[in-house]
Coordinates of C-alpha atoms in Angstrom, one line a residue:
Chain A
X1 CA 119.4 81.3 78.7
X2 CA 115.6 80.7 77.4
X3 CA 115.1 84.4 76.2
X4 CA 112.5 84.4 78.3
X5 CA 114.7 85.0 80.9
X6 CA 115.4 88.7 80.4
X7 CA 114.6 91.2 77.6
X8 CA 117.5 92.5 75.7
X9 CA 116.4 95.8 76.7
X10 CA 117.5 95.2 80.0
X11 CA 113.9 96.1 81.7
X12 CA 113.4 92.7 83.5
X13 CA 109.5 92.1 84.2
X14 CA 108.4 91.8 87.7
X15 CA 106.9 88.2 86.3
X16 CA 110.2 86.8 85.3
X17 CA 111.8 87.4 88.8
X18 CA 108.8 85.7 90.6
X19 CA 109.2 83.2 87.9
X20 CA 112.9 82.8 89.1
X21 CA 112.2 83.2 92.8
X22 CA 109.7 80.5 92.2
X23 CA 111.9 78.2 90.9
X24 CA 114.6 79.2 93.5
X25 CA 111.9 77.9 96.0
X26 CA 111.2 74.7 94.7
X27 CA 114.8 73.7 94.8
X28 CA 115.2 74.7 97.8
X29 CA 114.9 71.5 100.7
X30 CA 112.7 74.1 102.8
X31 CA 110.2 74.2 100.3
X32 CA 109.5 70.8 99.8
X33 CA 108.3 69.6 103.3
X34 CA 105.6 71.5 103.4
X35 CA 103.4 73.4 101.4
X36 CA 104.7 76.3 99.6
X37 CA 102.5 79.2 100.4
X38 CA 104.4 82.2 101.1
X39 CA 107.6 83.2 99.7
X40 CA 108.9 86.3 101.4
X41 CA 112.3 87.0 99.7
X42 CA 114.2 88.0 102.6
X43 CA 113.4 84.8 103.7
X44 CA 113.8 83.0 100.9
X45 CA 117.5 84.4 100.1
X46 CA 118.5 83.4 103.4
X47 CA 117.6 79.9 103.3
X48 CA 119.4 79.8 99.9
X49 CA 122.6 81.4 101.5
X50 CA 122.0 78.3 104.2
X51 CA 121.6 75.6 101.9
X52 CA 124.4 76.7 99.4
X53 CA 126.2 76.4 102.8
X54 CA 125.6 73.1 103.4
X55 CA 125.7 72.0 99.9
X56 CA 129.4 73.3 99.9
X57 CA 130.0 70.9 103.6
X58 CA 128.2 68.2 102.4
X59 CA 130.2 68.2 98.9
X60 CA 133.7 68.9 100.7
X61 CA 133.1 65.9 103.4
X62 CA 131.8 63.2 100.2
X63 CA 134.8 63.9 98.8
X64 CA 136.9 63.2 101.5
X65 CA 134.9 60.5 102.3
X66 CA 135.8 59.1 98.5
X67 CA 139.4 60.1 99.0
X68 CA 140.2 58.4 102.1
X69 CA 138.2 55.3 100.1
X70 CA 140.4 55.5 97.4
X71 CA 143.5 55.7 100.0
X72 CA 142.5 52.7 102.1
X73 CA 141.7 50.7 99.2
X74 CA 144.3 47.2 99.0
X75 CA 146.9 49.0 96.3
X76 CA 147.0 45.2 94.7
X77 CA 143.2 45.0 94.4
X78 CA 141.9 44.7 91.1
X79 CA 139.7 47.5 91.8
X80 CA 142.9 49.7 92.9
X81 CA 144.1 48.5 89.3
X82 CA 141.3 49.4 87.4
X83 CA 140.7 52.7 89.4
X84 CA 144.7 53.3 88.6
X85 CA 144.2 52.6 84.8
X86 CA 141.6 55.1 84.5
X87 CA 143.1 57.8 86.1
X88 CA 146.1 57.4 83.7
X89 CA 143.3 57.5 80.8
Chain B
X1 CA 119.3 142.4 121.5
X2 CA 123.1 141.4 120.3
X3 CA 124.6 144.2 121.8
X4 CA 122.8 144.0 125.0
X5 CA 123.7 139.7 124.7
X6 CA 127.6 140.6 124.4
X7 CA 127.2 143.3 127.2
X8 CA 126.2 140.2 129.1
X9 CA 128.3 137.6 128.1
X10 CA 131.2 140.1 129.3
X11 CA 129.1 140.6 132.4
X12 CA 129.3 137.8 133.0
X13 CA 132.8 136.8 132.5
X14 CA 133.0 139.1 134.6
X15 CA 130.6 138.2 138.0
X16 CA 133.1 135.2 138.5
X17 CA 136.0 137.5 139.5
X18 CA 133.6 139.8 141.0
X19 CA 133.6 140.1 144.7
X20 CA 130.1 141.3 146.4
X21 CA 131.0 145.0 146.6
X22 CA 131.3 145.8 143.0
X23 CA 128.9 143.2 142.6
X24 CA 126.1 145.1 143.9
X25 CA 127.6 148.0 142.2
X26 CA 127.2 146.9 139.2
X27 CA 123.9 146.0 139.7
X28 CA 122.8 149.4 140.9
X29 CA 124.4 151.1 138.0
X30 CA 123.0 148.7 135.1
X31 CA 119.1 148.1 137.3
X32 CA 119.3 144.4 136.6
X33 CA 119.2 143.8 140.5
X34 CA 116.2 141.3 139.9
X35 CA 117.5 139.7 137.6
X36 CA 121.5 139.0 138.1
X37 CA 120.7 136.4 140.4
X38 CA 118.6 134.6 137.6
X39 CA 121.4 135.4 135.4
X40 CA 124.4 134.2 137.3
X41 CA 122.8 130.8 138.0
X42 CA 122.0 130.5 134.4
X43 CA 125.5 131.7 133.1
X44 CA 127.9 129.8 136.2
X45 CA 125.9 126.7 134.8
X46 CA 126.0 127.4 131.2
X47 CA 129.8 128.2 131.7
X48 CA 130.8 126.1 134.5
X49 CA 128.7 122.7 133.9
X50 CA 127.3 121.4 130.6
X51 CA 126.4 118.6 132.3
X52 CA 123.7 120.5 134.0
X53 CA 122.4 121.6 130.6
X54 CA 122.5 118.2 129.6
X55 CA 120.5 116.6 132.5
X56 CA 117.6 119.0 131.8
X57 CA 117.2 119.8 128.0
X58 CA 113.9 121.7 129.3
X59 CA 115.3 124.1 131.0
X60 CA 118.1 124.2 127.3
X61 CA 115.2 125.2 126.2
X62 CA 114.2 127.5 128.7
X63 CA 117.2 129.0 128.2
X64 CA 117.2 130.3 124.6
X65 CA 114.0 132.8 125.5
X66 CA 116.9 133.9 127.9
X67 CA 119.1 136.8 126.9
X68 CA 122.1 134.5 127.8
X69 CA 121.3 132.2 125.6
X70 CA 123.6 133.5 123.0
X71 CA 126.8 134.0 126.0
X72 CA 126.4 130.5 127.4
X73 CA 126.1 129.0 124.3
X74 CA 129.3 129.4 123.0
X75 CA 130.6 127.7 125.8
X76 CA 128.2 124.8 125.6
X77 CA 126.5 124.8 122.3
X78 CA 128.9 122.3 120.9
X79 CA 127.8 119.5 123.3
X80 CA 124.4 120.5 123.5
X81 CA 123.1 119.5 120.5
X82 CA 124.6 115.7 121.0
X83 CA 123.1 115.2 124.2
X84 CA 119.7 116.7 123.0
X85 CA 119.7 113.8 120.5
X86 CA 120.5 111.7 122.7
X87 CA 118.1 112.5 124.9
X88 CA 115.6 113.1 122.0
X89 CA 116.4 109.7 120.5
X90 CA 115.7 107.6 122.9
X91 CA 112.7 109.3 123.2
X92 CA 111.3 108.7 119.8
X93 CA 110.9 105.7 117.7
X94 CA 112.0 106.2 114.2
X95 CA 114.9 108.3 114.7
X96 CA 115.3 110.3 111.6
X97 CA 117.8 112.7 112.6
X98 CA 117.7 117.1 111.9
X99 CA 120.0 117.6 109.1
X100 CA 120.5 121.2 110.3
X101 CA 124.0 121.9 111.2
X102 CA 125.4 121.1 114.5
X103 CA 126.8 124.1 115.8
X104 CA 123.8 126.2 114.4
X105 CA 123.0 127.1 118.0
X106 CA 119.8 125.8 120.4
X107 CA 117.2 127.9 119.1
X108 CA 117.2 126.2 115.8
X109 CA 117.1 122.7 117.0
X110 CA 114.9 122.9 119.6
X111 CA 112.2 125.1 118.1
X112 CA 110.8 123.3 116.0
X113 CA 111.5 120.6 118.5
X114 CA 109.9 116.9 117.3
X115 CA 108.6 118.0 113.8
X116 CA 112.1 118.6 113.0
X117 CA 113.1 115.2 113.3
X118 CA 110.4 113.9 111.1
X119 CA 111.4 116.1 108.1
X120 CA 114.4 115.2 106.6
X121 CA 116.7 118.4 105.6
X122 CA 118.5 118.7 102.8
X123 CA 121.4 120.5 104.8
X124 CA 125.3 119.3 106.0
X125 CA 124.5 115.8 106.0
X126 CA 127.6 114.5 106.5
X127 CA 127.6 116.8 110.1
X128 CA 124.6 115.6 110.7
X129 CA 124.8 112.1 110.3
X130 CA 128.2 111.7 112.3
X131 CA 126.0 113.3 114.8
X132 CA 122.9 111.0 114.4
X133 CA 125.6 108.0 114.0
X134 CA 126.8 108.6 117.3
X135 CA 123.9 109.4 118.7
X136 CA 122.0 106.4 117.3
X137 CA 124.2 104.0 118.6
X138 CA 123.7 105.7 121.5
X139 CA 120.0 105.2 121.1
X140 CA 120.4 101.5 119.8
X141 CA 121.5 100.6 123.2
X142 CA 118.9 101.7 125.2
X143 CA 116.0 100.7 122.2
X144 CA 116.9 97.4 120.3
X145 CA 113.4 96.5 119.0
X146 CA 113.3 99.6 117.0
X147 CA 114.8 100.1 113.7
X148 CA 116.9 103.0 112.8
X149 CA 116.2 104.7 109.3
X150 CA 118.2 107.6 107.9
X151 CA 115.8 109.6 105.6
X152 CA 118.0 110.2 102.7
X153 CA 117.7 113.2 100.8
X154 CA 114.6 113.7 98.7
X155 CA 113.1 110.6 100.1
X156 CA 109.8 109.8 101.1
X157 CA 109.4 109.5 104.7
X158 CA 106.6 108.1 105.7
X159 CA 105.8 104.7 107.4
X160 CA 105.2 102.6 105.0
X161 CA 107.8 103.6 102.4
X162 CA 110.6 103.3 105.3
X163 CA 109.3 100.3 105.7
X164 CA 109.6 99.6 101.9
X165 CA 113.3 100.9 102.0
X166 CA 113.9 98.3 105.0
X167 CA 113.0 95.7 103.3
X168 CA 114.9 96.3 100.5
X169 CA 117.6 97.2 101.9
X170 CA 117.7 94.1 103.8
X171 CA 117.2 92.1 100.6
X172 CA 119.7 94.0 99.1
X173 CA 122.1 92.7 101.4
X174 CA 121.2 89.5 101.1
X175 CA 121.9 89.4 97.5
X176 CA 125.2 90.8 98.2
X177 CA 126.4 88.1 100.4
X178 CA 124.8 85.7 98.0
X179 CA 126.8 87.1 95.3
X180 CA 130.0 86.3 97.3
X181 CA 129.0 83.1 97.9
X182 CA 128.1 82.3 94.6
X183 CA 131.0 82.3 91.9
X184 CA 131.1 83.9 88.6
X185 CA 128.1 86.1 90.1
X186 CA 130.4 89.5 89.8
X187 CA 129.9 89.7 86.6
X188 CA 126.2 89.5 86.4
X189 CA 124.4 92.5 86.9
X190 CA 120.6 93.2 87.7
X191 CA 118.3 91.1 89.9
X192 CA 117.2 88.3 87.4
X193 CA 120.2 87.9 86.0
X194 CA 122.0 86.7 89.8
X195 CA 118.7 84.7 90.4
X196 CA 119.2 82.9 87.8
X197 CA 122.9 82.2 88.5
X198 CA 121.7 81.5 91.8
X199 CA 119.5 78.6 90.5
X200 CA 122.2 76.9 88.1
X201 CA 124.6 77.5 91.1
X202 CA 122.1 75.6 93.5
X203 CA 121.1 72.8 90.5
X204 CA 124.5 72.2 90.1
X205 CA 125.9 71.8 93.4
X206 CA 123.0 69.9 94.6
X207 CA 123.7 67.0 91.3
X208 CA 127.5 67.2 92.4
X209 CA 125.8 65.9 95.7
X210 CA 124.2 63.2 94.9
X211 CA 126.7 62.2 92.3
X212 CA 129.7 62.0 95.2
X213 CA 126.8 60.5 97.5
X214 CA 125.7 57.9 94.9
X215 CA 129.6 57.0 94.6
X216 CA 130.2 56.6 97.8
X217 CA 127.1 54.5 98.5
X218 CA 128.3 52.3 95.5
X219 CA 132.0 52.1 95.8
X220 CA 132.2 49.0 97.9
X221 CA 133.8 46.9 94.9
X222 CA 134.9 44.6 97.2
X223 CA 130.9 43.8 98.7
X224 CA 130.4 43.3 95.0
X225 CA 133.2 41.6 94.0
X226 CA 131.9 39.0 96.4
X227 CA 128.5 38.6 94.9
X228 CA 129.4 37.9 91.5
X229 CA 132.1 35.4 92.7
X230 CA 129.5 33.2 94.5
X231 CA 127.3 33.3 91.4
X232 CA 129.5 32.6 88.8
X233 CA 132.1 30.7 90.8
X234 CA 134.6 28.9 88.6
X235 CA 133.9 31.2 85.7
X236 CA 135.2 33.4 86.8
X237 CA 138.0 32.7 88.1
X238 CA 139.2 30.6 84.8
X239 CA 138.6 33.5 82.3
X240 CA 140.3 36.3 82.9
X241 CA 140.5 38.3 86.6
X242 CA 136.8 39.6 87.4
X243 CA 138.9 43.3 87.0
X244 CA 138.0 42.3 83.3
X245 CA 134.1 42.7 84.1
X246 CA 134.9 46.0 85.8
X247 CA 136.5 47.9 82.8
X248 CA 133.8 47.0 81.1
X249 CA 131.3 48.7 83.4
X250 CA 133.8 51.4 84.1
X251 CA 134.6 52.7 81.0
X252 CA 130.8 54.0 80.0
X253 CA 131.3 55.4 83.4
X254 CA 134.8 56.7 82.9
X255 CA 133.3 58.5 80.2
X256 CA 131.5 60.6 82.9
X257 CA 134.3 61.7 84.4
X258 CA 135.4 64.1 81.4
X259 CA 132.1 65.6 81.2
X260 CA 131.9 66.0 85.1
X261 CA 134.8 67.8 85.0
X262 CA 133.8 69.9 82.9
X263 CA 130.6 70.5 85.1
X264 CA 132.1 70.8 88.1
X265 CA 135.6 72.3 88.6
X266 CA 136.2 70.1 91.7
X267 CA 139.4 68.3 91.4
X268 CA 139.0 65.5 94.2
X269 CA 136.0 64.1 92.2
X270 CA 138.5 63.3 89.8
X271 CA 140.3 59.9 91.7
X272 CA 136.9 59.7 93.5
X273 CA 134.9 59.2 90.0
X274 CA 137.4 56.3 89.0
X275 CA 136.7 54.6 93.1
X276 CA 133.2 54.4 92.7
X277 CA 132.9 54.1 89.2
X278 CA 133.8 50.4 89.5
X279 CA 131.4 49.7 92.4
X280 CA 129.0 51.6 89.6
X281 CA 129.7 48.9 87.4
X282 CA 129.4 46.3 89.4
X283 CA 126.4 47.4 90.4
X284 CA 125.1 47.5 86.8
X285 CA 126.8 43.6 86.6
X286 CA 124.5 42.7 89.3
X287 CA 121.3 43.9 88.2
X288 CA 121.6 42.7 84.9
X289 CA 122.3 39.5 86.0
X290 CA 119.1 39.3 88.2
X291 CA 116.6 41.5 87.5
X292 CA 114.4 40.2 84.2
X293 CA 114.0 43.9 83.4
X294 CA 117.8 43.9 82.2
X295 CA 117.7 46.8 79.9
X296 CA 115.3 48.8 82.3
X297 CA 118.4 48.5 84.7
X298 CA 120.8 50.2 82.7
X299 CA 118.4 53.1 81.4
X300 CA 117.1 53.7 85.4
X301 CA 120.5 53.3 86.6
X302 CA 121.7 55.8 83.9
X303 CA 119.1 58.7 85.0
X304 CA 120.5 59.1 88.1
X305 CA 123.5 59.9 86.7
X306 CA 122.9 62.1 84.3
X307 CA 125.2 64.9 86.0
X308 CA 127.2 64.2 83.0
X309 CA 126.2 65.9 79.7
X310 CA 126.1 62.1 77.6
X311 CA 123.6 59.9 79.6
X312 CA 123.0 58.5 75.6
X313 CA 126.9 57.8 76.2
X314 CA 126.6 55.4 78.5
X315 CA 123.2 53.7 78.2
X316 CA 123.7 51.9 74.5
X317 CA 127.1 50.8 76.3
X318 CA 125.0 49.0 79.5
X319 CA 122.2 48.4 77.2
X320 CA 124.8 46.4 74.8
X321 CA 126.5 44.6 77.6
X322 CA 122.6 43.8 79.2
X323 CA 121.7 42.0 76.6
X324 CA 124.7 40.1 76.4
X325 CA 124.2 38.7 79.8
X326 CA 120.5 37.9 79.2
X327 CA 121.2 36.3 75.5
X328 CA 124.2 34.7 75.9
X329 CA 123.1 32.9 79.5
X330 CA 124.6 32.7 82.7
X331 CA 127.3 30.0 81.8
X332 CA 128.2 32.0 78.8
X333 CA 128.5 35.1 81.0
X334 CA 131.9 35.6 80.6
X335 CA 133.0 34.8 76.9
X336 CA 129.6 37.6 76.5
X337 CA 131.3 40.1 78.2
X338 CA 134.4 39.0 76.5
X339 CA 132.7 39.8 73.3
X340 CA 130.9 42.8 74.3
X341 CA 133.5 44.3 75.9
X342 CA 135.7 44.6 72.8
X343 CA 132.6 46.0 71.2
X344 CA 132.3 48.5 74.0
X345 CA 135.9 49.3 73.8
X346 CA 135.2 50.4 70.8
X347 CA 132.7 52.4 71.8
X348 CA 134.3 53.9 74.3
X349 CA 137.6 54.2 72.5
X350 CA 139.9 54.4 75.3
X351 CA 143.3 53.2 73.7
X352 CA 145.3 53.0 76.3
X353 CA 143.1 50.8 77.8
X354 CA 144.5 47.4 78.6
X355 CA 143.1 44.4 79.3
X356 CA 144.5 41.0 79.7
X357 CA 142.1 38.8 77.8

């Protein structure tokens, strides 16, 4: 953590949390489509509590997507090998 | 005034068993002929019927100027006061409910009438507010578009700070259910320091995204597979199986895996990683092969998978094996990689590793 971030006498500066809501915004997929005027928080931590949401779907279907890859793949193939060898590593 | 009030309240007990001879006694002897008949009505309602009070909270009020005010409300002054704020809440907007005590009798609630619900009152609260609970909800049905404040104690109360408090109490609970979401967030305390959990939370979860995504999009080994065995044609299939070309790709990317891990704590990337990390490679194979740029390919490929904490790791491995393509030539593709993949063995150190060269 930059130190920056918060003061080690715990009084956090109004500018640091914009700083952080700021940068909460811009990683947010909201954000990016149009221009970033406003950021009411209510707003803003909602549509983070959304797209942590989704992030969490999109990262539990991909990796059933890869499993059931891994399971359909020819057990004989040399890629099933080489995928074999490196789990073992 | 009490003494005549409990002269009355027994009076009045009384009228009900009365039948109209000593009624009209009574009357003469105590000269309240005018106004028993005001008084009966009053008390057989006040006794009989709180539902009568209820239905007209004027005349509740009406009634405490009354001398049977104090008689009929120890019949009805406990359900009084709800229905007056029920009938007083759906009245008014920002229902900030008396803090006086319910069973305080009417005079106290409805003198001041309206200006006590504006001023918060630093009396029973918990009375109160099972009172204004109930009666809120009450309210809430009949008034949705309005939002229901409780003026705490010592608390600002007007507009704009309940606004405030709203707000930041609807914040507040935002950050709550983010905290759940979020792990490890318990143990941070104080606004910046949850934001800012928040953010590596977010950053992380969205590279673990397109890591899995970029897998999947690459782990077609057999598409690839394909591709370099039209190019290279005999070559390969005299040296060694094409599954020697992979490890070679693979093991700079198997070095991700460790360091994914130890990014993410998801434990199906771990069979996924190895999947796609061949497709990766073969991918790599590919561009080198055609793209002049051969050691841009690596270093652009490498970028985008810099989830892992060693993006140097793997780029002198693609850059080495790059360069062997373009140097050694396309017939001499395989005895390069032969070469270079010892050397990146090395590299890579994975012992247990092995090849059939």
């Amino acid at each position: 953590m930059s130190s920056g971030r918060s003061s080690s006498r715990g009084n956090i500066s109004e500018d640091e949390i914009n700083e952080l809501i700021s940068k909460l915004q811009a990683l947010l997929p909201s954000s990016r489509r149009r221009g970033s005027g406003q950021a009411s928080t209510t707003k803003l931590l909602k549509e983070t509590c959304s797209y942590i949401k989704s992030l969490h779907r999109e990262v539990d279907d991909l990796s059933d997507r890869l499993s059931d890859l891994m399971s359909t793949m020819d057990h004989n193939s040399p890629g099933a090998e080489i995928i074999r060898s490196i789990l073992r590593s | 005034m009490a003494r005549c009030q409990g002269t009355v309240e027994s009076l009045c007990q009384g009228l009900l068993d009365l039948d109209d001879d000593k009624f009209s006694a009574m009357c003469s002897a105590f000269g309240y002929l005018q106004e028993w008949p005001d008084l009966s009505a009053m008390c057989g309602a006040n006794l009989g019927v709180p539902a009568v009070a209820a239905a007209a909270p004027s005349a509740g009020d009406g009634n405490d100027s009354s001398s049977c005010s104090g008689s009929g409300g120890g019949g009805f002054r406990k359900r009084k006061p709800d229905e007056y704020l029920d009938a007083k809440g759906g009245a008014s907007d920002m229902s900030k409910r008396p803090r006086g005590k319910q069973l305080s009798g009417l005079s106290e609630i409805a003198a001041p009438g309206k200006g006590k619900q504006e001023r918060p009152k630093a009396g029973t609260k918990k009375k109160a507010e099972a009172a204004s609970t109930a009666a809120a909800a009450a309210a809430a049905g009949q008034k949705t578009d309005y939002i229901h404040v409780r003026a705490r104690r010592g608390q600002a109360t007007d507009s704009h700070s309940l606004a405030e408090r709203v707000r930041r109490e609807r914040i507040s609970e935002r950050m709550r259910y983010l905290q759940e979401l979020v792990p490890g967030c318990n143990k941070v305390t104080g606004k910046a320091g949850m934001l800012d959990e928040i953010i590596n939370y977010v950053q992380s979860l969205q590279k673990q995204v397109e890591f899995l995504s970029m897998k999947i999009a690459a782990s077609n080994p057999v598409v690839s597979f394909n591709i370099v065995e039209d190019l290279f044609g005999q070559q390969l299939k005299q040296a060694c199986s094409p599954a020697a070309a992979l490890p070679a790709m693979a093991l700079p990317a198997g070095q991700l895996e460790p360091s994914c891990l130890q990014m993410s704590p998801m434990q199906q990337v771990h069979p996924s990683a190895a999947a796609s990390s061949t497709g990766f490679g073969l991918d790599m194979v590919v561009n080198n092969l055609y793209a002049p740029a051969a050691a841009s390919c690596p270093v652009s490929a490498a970028p985008s998978v810099s989830v892992a904490a060693g993006p140097s790791t793997i780029e002198p491995c693609l850059n080495v094996i790059g360069t062997a393509a373009w140097d050694i030539g396309a017939h001499n593709l395989f005895s390069g990689f032969d070469a270079q993949f010892q050397s990146v063995e090395s590299d890579c150190l994975l012992d247990n590793h092995k090849m059939e060269m």
